[in-house]
Short mmCIF file of C-alpha atoms and ligand atoms in Angstrom, two decimals:
data_model
loop_
_atom_site.label_atom_id
_atom_site.label_comp_id
_atom_site.label_asym_id
_atom_site.label_seq_id
_atom_site.Cartn_x
_atom_site.Cartn_y
_atom_site.Cartn_z
CA UNK A 259 0.05 -0.01 -0.20
CA UNK A 260 1.61 3.32 -1.39
CA UNK A 261 5.02 1.52 -1.07
CA UNK A 262 4.75 0.01 2.44
CA UNK A 263 3.88 -3.88 2.91
CA UNK A 264 1.09 -4.58 5.06
CA UNK A 265 -0.33 -7.79 6.19
CA UNK A 266 -3.78 -8.51 5.12
CA UNK A 267 -5.44 -7.99 8.46
CA UNK A 268 -3.71 -4.35 8.72
CA UNK A 269 -4.29 -3.31 4.96
CA UNK A 270 -7.12 -0.30 5.23
CA UNK A 271 -7.86 2.41 3.47
CA UNK A 272 -9.16 5.67 4.37
CA UNK A 273 -12.79 6.19 4.37
CA UNK A 274 -12.28 9.60 2.65
CA UNK A 275 -10.50 7.70 -0.29
CA UNK A 276 -12.19 8.70 -3.43
CA UNK A 277 -11.94 5.44 -5.00
CA UNK A 278 -14.04 3.93 -2.49
CA UNK A 279 -16.29 7.28 -2.15
CA UNK A 280 -16.84 7.34 -6.00
CA UNK A 281 -15.37 4.54 -7.74
CA UNK A 282 -12.72 7.22 -8.86
CA UNK A 283 -9.68 5.00 -9.80
CA UNK A 284 -8.71 2.16 -12.48
CA UNK A 285 -7.24 -1.46 -11.55
CA UNK A 286 -6.04 -4.44 -13.29
CA UNK A 287 -6.66 -8.11 -12.33
CA UNK A 288 -3.38 -10.40 -13.62
CA UNK A 289 -2.45 -13.68 -12.84
CA UNK A 290 0.93 -15.37 -11.92
CA UNK A 291 1.40 -18.89 -13.44
CA UNK A 292 4.51 -20.87 -11.97
CA UNK A 293 6.23 -17.75 -10.56
CA UNK A 294 5.97 -16.00 -13.66
CA UNK A 295 3.60 -12.89 -13.75
CA UNK A 296 1.50 -13.12 -17.14
CA UNK A 297 1.51 -10.25 -19.87
CA UNK A 298 2.61 -7.97 -16.83
CA UNK A 299 3.95 -5.31 -19.62
CA UNK A 300 0.30 -5.38 -21.16
CA UNK A 301 -1.62 -5.13 -17.91
CA UNK A 302 0.80 -2.31 -16.73
CA UNK A 303 0.53 -0.40 -20.00
CA UNK A 304 -3.48 -0.89 -19.79
CA UNK A 305 -3.30 0.49 -16.37
CA UNK A 306 -1.68 3.60 -17.28
CA UNK A 307 -3.63 4.00 -20.41
CA UNK A 308 -6.94 3.82 -18.20
CA UNK A 309 -5.14 6.34 -15.79
CA UNK A 310 -4.27 8.75 -18.30
CA UNK A 311 -7.92 9.03 -19.66
CA UNK A 312 -9.15 9.99 -16.12
CA UNK A 313 -6.07 12.32 -15.47
CA UNK A 314 -5.12 10.22 -12.73
CA UNK A 315 -1.35 10.63 -11.85
CA UNK A 316 0.47 7.45 -10.76
CA UNK A 317 3.35 8.32 -8.74
CA UNK A 318 5.51 5.66 -9.88
CA UNK A 319 7.15 4.79 -13.25
CA UNK A 320 5.96 1.81 -15.37
CA UNK A 321 9.12 -0.05 -14.37
CA UNK A 322 8.87 0.89 -10.62
CA UNK A 323 5.08 -0.64 -10.74
CA UNK A 324 6.26 -3.73 -12.49
CA UNK A 325 9.05 -4.13 -9.86
CA UNK A 326 6.17 -3.54 -7.03
CA UNK A 327 3.77 -6.14 -8.60
CA UNK A 328 6.62 -9.07 -8.65
CA UNK A 329 7.81 -7.94 -5.11
CA UNK A 330 4.28 -8.13 -3.96
CA UNK A 331 4.05 -11.88 -5.46
CA UNK A 332 7.21 -13.00 -3.95
CA UNK A 333 6.74 -11.78 -0.65
CA UNK A 334 3.54 -13.65 -0.52
CA UNK A 335 5.64 -16.64 -1.42
CA UNK A 336 3.10 -17.37 -4.19
CA UNK A 337 3.78 -19.62 -7.47
CA UNK A 338 0.27 -19.17 -9.02
CA UNK A 339 -1.38 -16.04 -8.28
CA UNK A 340 -4.26 -13.59 -8.64
CA UNK A 341 -2.63 -10.03 -8.54
CA UNK A 342 -4.99 -7.11 -8.17
CA UNK A 343 -3.68 -3.75 -8.74
CA UNK A 344 -5.54 -0.92 -7.91
CA UNK A 345 -4.84 3.19 -8.22
CA UNK A 346 -7.34 5.83 -6.81
CA UNK A 347 -7.36 9.35 -6.94
CA UNK A 348 -6.79 9.04 -3.09
CA UNK A 349 -7.83 10.97 0.26
CA UNK A 350 -9.96 14.06 -0.37
CA UNK A 351 -12.95 15.63 1.51
CA UNK A 352 -16.38 14.76 0.62
CA UNK A 353 -16.82 16.76 -2.66
CA UNK A 354 -15.96 14.67 -5.71
CA UNK A 355 -13.75 17.25 -7.17
CA UNK A 356 -10.35 15.26 -7.78
CA UNK A 357 -8.66 18.41 -6.97
CA UNK A 358 -9.35 17.88 -3.44
CA UNK A 359 -6.95 14.54 -3.59
CA UNK A 360 -3.34 15.41 -3.10
CA UNK A 361 -1.89 12.03 -3.61
CA UNK A 362 -3.31 8.74 -5.12
CA UNK A 363 -3.46 5.68 -3.37
CA UNK A 364 -1.91 2.69 -5.10
CA UNK A 365 -2.71 -0.76 -3.58
CA UNK A 366 -1.33 -4.16 -4.91
CA UNK A 367 -2.91 -7.42 -3.46
CA UNK A 368 -1.16 -11.05 -4.37
CA UNK A 369 -3.61 -13.76 -3.34
CA UNK A 370 -4.42 -17.21 -3.96
CA UNK A 371 -6.14 -17.65 -7.37
CA UNK A 372 -9.91 -18.82 -6.93
CA UNK A 373 -11.12 -20.73 -10.22
CA UNK A 374 -14.20 -21.65 -11.82
CA UNK A 375 -14.95 -25.37 -10.81
CA UNK A 376 -13.42 -27.74 -13.51
CA UNK A 377 -16.83 -29.01 -14.37
CA UNK A 378 -17.73 -25.72 -15.82
CA UNK A 379 -14.55 -26.19 -18.34
CA UNK A 380 -15.43 -29.62 -19.18
CA UNK A 381 -19.09 -29.38 -19.81
CA UNK A 382 -19.00 -25.83 -20.58
CA UNK A 383 -21.85 -23.24 -19.08
CA UNK A 384 -25.03 -21.78 -19.84
CA UNK A 385 -25.24 -17.91 -20.00
CA UNK A 386 -28.14 -15.25 -20.81
CA UNK A 387 -28.01 -11.93 -22.41
CA UNK A 388 -29.65 -9.35 -20.16
CA UNK A 389 -31.40 -5.93 -20.48
CA UNK A 390 -28.52 -4.00 -18.76
CA UNK A 391 -26.61 -2.56 -21.67
CA UNK A 392 -22.74 -1.93 -21.74
CA UNK A 393 -21.86 1.57 -20.67
CA UNK A 394 -21.84 3.94 -23.82
CA UNK A 395 -18.13 4.80 -24.62
CA UNK A 396 -19.32 8.65 -24.69
CA UNK A 397 -20.39 8.44 -21.15
CA UNK A 398 -18.12 6.12 -19.44
CA UNK A 399 -15.68 4.24 -22.32
CA UNK A 400 -15.71 0.56 -21.22
CA UNK A 401 -11.98 0.63 -22.33
CA UNK A 402 -11.23 2.21 -19.22
CA UNK A 403 -10.63 -0.64 -16.67
CA UNK A 404 -12.17 1.86 -13.96
CA UNK A 405 -13.37 1.11 -10.38
CA UNK A 406 -16.70 1.77 -11.63
CA UNK A 407 -17.90 -1.75 -11.86
CA UNK A 408 -21.74 -1.44 -11.09
CA UNK A 409 -22.64 -2.00 -14.56
CA UNK A 410 -21.04 -5.26 -14.48
CA UNK A 411 -22.18 -6.21 -11.21
CA UNK A 412 -25.96 -5.60 -12.21
CA UNK A 413 -25.23 -7.98 -14.80
CA UNK A 414 -23.87 -10.40 -12.62
CA UNK A 415 -26.86 -10.11 -10.51
CA UNK A 416 -29.01 -10.56 -13.45
CA UNK A 417 -26.87 -13.76 -14.28
CA UNK A 418 -27.24 -14.79 -10.42
CA UNK A 419 -31.33 -14.21 -10.44
CA UNK A 420 -31.36 -16.50 -13.73
CA UNK A 421 -29.06 -19.13 -11.78
CA UNK A 422 -26.47 -19.04 -14.54
CA UNK A 423 -22.45 -17.97 -14.04
CA UNK A 424 -22.14 -15.43 -16.53
CA UNK A 425 -24.24 -13.09 -18.64
CA UNK A 426 -23.72 -10.93 -22.14
CA UNK A 427 -24.29 -7.33 -22.24
CA UNK A 428 -25.36 -5.93 -25.52
CA UNK A 429 -24.40 -2.29 -26.45
CA UNK A 430 -26.80 0.33 -26.97
CA UNK A 431 -27.34 -0.50 -30.83
CA UNK A 432 -28.23 -4.08 -29.81
CA UNK A 433 -24.74 -5.79 -30.95
CA UNK A 434 -22.97 -7.96 -28.76
CA UNK A 435 -20.54 -6.30 -26.29
CA UNK A 436 -19.18 -8.60 -23.86
CA UNK A 437 -19.77 -10.71 -20.53
CA UNK A 438 -20.02 -8.72 -17.09
CA UNK A 439 -15.92 -9.63 -16.61
CA UNK A 440 -14.98 -11.28 -20.00
CA UNK A 441 -14.77 -10.98 -23.54
CA UNK A 442 -16.59 -13.01 -26.18
CA UNK A 443 -15.63 -15.14 -29.19
CA UNK A 444 -17.91 -17.25 -31.63
CA UNK A 445 -16.96 -19.52 -34.16
CA UNK A 446 -18.59 -20.32 -37.30
CA UNK A 447 -17.31 -22.66 -39.95
CA UNK A 448 -13.98 -22.66 -38.45
CA UNK A 449 -13.61 -18.94 -38.50
CA UNK A 450 -13.25 -16.82 -34.98
CA UNK A 451 -15.32 -13.56 -34.72
CA UNK A 452 -15.16 -11.36 -31.53
CA UNK A 453 -16.43 -8.07 -31.12
CA UNK A 454 -14.21 -5.08 -32.13
CA UNK A 455 -13.29 -3.14 -29.06
CA UNK A 456 -15.37 0.01 -30.63
CA UNK A 457 -18.50 -1.78 -29.82
CA UNK A 458 -17.89 -0.90 -26.02
CA UNK A 459 -16.06 -3.87 -24.58
CA UNK A 460 -12.59 -3.94 -22.46
CA UNK A 461 -9.73 -4.43 -24.83
CA UNK A 462 -9.35 -7.72 -23.05
CA UNK A 463 -5.42 -9.11 -22.99
CA UNK A 464 -6.97 -12.70 -23.00
CA UNK A 465 -8.95 -11.95 -26.04
CA UNK A 466 -5.72 -10.46 -27.36
CA UNK A 467 -3.46 -13.40 -26.64
CA UNK A 468 -6.41 -15.88 -28.22
CA UNK A 469 -6.27 -13.86 -31.34
CA UNK A 470 -2.80 -14.39 -31.95
CA UNK A 471 -2.62 -17.99 -30.86
CA UNK A 472 -5.77 -18.64 -33.08
CA UNK A 473 -4.14 -16.93 -35.97
CA UNK A 474 -0.81 -18.94 -35.37
CA UNK A 475 -2.74 -22.34 -35.68
CA UNK A 476 -4.11 -20.76 -38.89
CA UNK A 477 -7.52 -19.82 -38.03
CA UNK A 478 -9.02 -16.90 -39.45
CA UNK A 479 -10.16 -14.10 -36.67
CA UNK A 480 -12.48 -11.59 -37.76
CA UNK A 481 -13.12 -8.49 -35.34
CA UNK A 482 -16.45 -7.69 -36.35
CA UNK A 483 -20.02 -6.83 -34.43
CA UNK A 484 -22.52 -9.48 -34.21
CA UNK A 485 -25.99 -10.09 -32.50
CA UNK A 486 -27.64 -12.45 -30.25
CA UNK A 487 -28.88 -14.22 -33.55
CA UNK A 488 -25.16 -15.11 -34.45
CA UNK A 489 -24.38 -16.23 -31.16
CA UNK A 490 -27.54 -18.55 -31.29
CA UNK A 491 -26.42 -20.03 -34.48
CA UNK A 492 -22.64 -20.11 -34.36
CA UNK A 493 -20.66 -23.72 -34.02
CA UNK A 494 -18.81 -22.53 -30.73
CA UNK A 495 -19.07 -19.86 -28.50
CA UNK A 496 -16.53 -19.05 -25.73
CA UNK A 497 -15.30 -16.58 -23.24
CA UNK A 498 -12.00 -14.99 -22.44
CA UNK A 499 -10.68 -13.31 -19.30
CA UNK A 500 -7.75 -13.32 -16.89
CA UNK A 501 -9.63 -15.44 -14.19
CA UNK A 502 -11.44 -17.29 -16.85
CA UNK A 503 -8.97 -17.79 -19.06
CA UNK A 504 -11.14 -19.79 -22.13
CA UNK A 505 -14.25 -21.25 -20.83
CA UNK A 506 -16.92 -22.69 -23.28
CA UNK A 507 -20.46 -21.69 -23.77
CA UNK A 508 -22.85 -24.49 -24.34
CA UNK A 509 -26.28 -22.64 -24.12
CA UNK A 510 -27.39 -19.01 -24.60
CA UNK A 511 -30.92 -17.88 -23.67
CA UNK A 512 -32.05 -21.45 -23.79
CA UNK A 513 -30.53 -22.33 -27.23
CA UNK A 514 -27.94 -25.03 -27.54
CA UNK A 515 -24.52 -24.18 -28.98
CA UNK A 516 -23.36 -26.70 -31.43
CA UNK A 517 -23.50 -30.18 -29.89
CA UNK A 518 -24.07 -28.77 -26.67
CA UNK A 519 -20.48 -29.36 -25.56
CA UNK A 520 -17.52 -27.22 -25.80
CA UNK A 521 -16.22 -27.19 -29.43
CA UNK A 522 -12.85 -28.56 -30.73
CA UNK A 523 -11.76 -24.79 -31.42
CA UNK A 524 -12.57 -24.15 -27.84
CA UNK A 525 -10.66 -26.89 -26.44
CA UNK A 526 -7.65 -26.45 -28.69
CA UNK A 527 -7.41 -22.96 -27.94
CA UNK A 528 -7.73 -23.36 -24.29
CA UNK A 529 -5.22 -26.02 -24.07
CA UNK A 530 -3.03 -23.93 -26.50
CA UNK A 531 -3.47 -20.76 -24.14
CA UNK A 532 -2.63 -22.93 -20.93
CA UNK A 533 0.36 -24.09 -22.27
CA UNK A 534 1.46 -20.50 -23.49
CA UNK A 535 0.59 -18.86 -20.23
CA UNK A 536 3.16 -21.02 -18.17
CA UNK A 537 6.02 -20.61 -20.62
CA UNK A 538 5.50 -16.87 -20.72
CA UNK A 539 5.71 -14.20 -18.09
CA UNK A 540 7.84 -12.06 -15.84
CA UNK A 541 9.91 -14.34 -13.40
CA UNK A 542 9.28 -13.29 -10.16
CA UNK A 543 12.22 -15.61 -8.21
CA UNK A 544 15.28 -15.40 -10.62
C1 PXG B 897 -15.75 -6.09 -18.53
C2 PXG B 897 -14.45 -7.05 -18.61
N1 PXG B 897 -14.27 -7.40 -19.89
C3 PXG B 897 -13.58 -8.45 -20.06
C4 PXG B 897 -12.10 -8.76 -19.17
C5 PXG B 897 -11.26 -9.61 -19.36
O1 PXG B 897 -10.20 -8.98 -19.78
P1 PXG B 897 -8.73 -9.60 -19.74
O2 PXG B 897 -8.62 -10.71 -20.62
O3 PXG B 897 -7.70 -8.34 -19.79
O4 PXG B 897 -8.72 -10.02 -18.24
C6 PXG B 897 -12.42 -8.37 -17.66
C7 PXG B 897 -11.43 -8.57 -16.82
N2 PXG B 897 -12.00 -9.38 -16.06
C8 PXG B 897 -11.69 -9.77 -14.78
C9 PXG B 897 -10.30 -9.79 -14.58
C10 PXG B 897 -9.64 -10.35 -13.60
C11 PXG B 897 -10.37 -11.02 -12.75
C12 PXG B 897 -11.75 -10.91 -12.99
C13 PXG B 897 -12.59 -11.68 -11.89
O5 PXG B 897 -13.98 -12.09 -12.47
O6 PXG B 897 -12.32 -11.81 -10.88
C14 PXG B 897 -12.36 -10.46 -14.06
C15 PXG B 897 -13.55 -7.42 -17.75
O7 PXG B 897 -13.52 -6.86 -16.32
#
C-alpha cells in the first residue's frame, strides 16, 4: 500500500478515499503462473492508459510499478497468484472534485487464485443475455478499466437471479458487447469472430492473446459486430478473461450451441493458452 507492505489484517484505506467514495480510480486483474507474472507489460500499459484517460497520476514509473507487482507476489511466496492492482484518486474531502485529492492511492494485492470449478470447463456453461446494456463509450468508455464496476455487477446480479454463472451485455445498438467480466468469441465454419473494441468492451488481454494464438494455428479471426442471432447459430461460443482463461459456452438464452458441449476450437485454444501462459511471463524468483 503506497510503498509499504502490510499484512492482510492491517491493510486498510481511509473512508475518505475517492476510490471508495466514488469509484474514482482504475485497476488491473493479473495472474502469475509457476512464479511468472503473465502479460505484465500489457496489464501495466493498460493501467497507465486507463489512468491517463481519467487524468489520474500514478506516482511510480511503469518499471517501478512492475517491480512492485513482482515484489508483492514474492513476499507472499506465491507461485500461482491472482494480483489485484488498484490506483485510486486518493484521500480528499467529501466533494467529488479530484482536485481535493493530493496523492493517489496505490494498492497491490497478491492472493491465491480462485478458479471456476473444473466441471465448468469440461461441460461448458450456460449463459443469458440481459437487458442491462454496456456503458456507452461517450458516457464512460468500457475500454477504461475503472473502479466503476456497477454496470458489470448489475449484469452479474441478473445472471445470479437467472441461476447462471455469466451474462452477456449488448451495446446501445443491440450488438453483443461482452460478459460482465470477460470477452466473447463465436466460431462459425472454423472462422473466429469477436466484437471490435469500438463496440463498447474492454480490450481484453486474454482476448488479444487468443487472437494471436488462433492466427498462429492458421485460423481466420475477424473483429466484427455480431448479434444474439449470430451467437445462437454459432458452431461454438467461448469467453476469455484473466480469471476464466478460456471457458466454453454451451447454451445461450436457452439455445443449445453446436452439440451442447465445448467445441473443438474452444478446447484446442484453451489447451494452447494454458501451455503458453505457463511458458511466458516475468519471473518473480529469479
Ligand atoms: C468487463 C471486462 N471485460 C473483459 C475482461 C477480460 O479482460 P482480460 O482478458 O484483460 O482479463 C475483463 C477482466 N475481468 C477480470 C479480470 C480479472 C479477474 C476477474 C474476476 O472475475 O475476478 C475478471 C473485464 O472486467
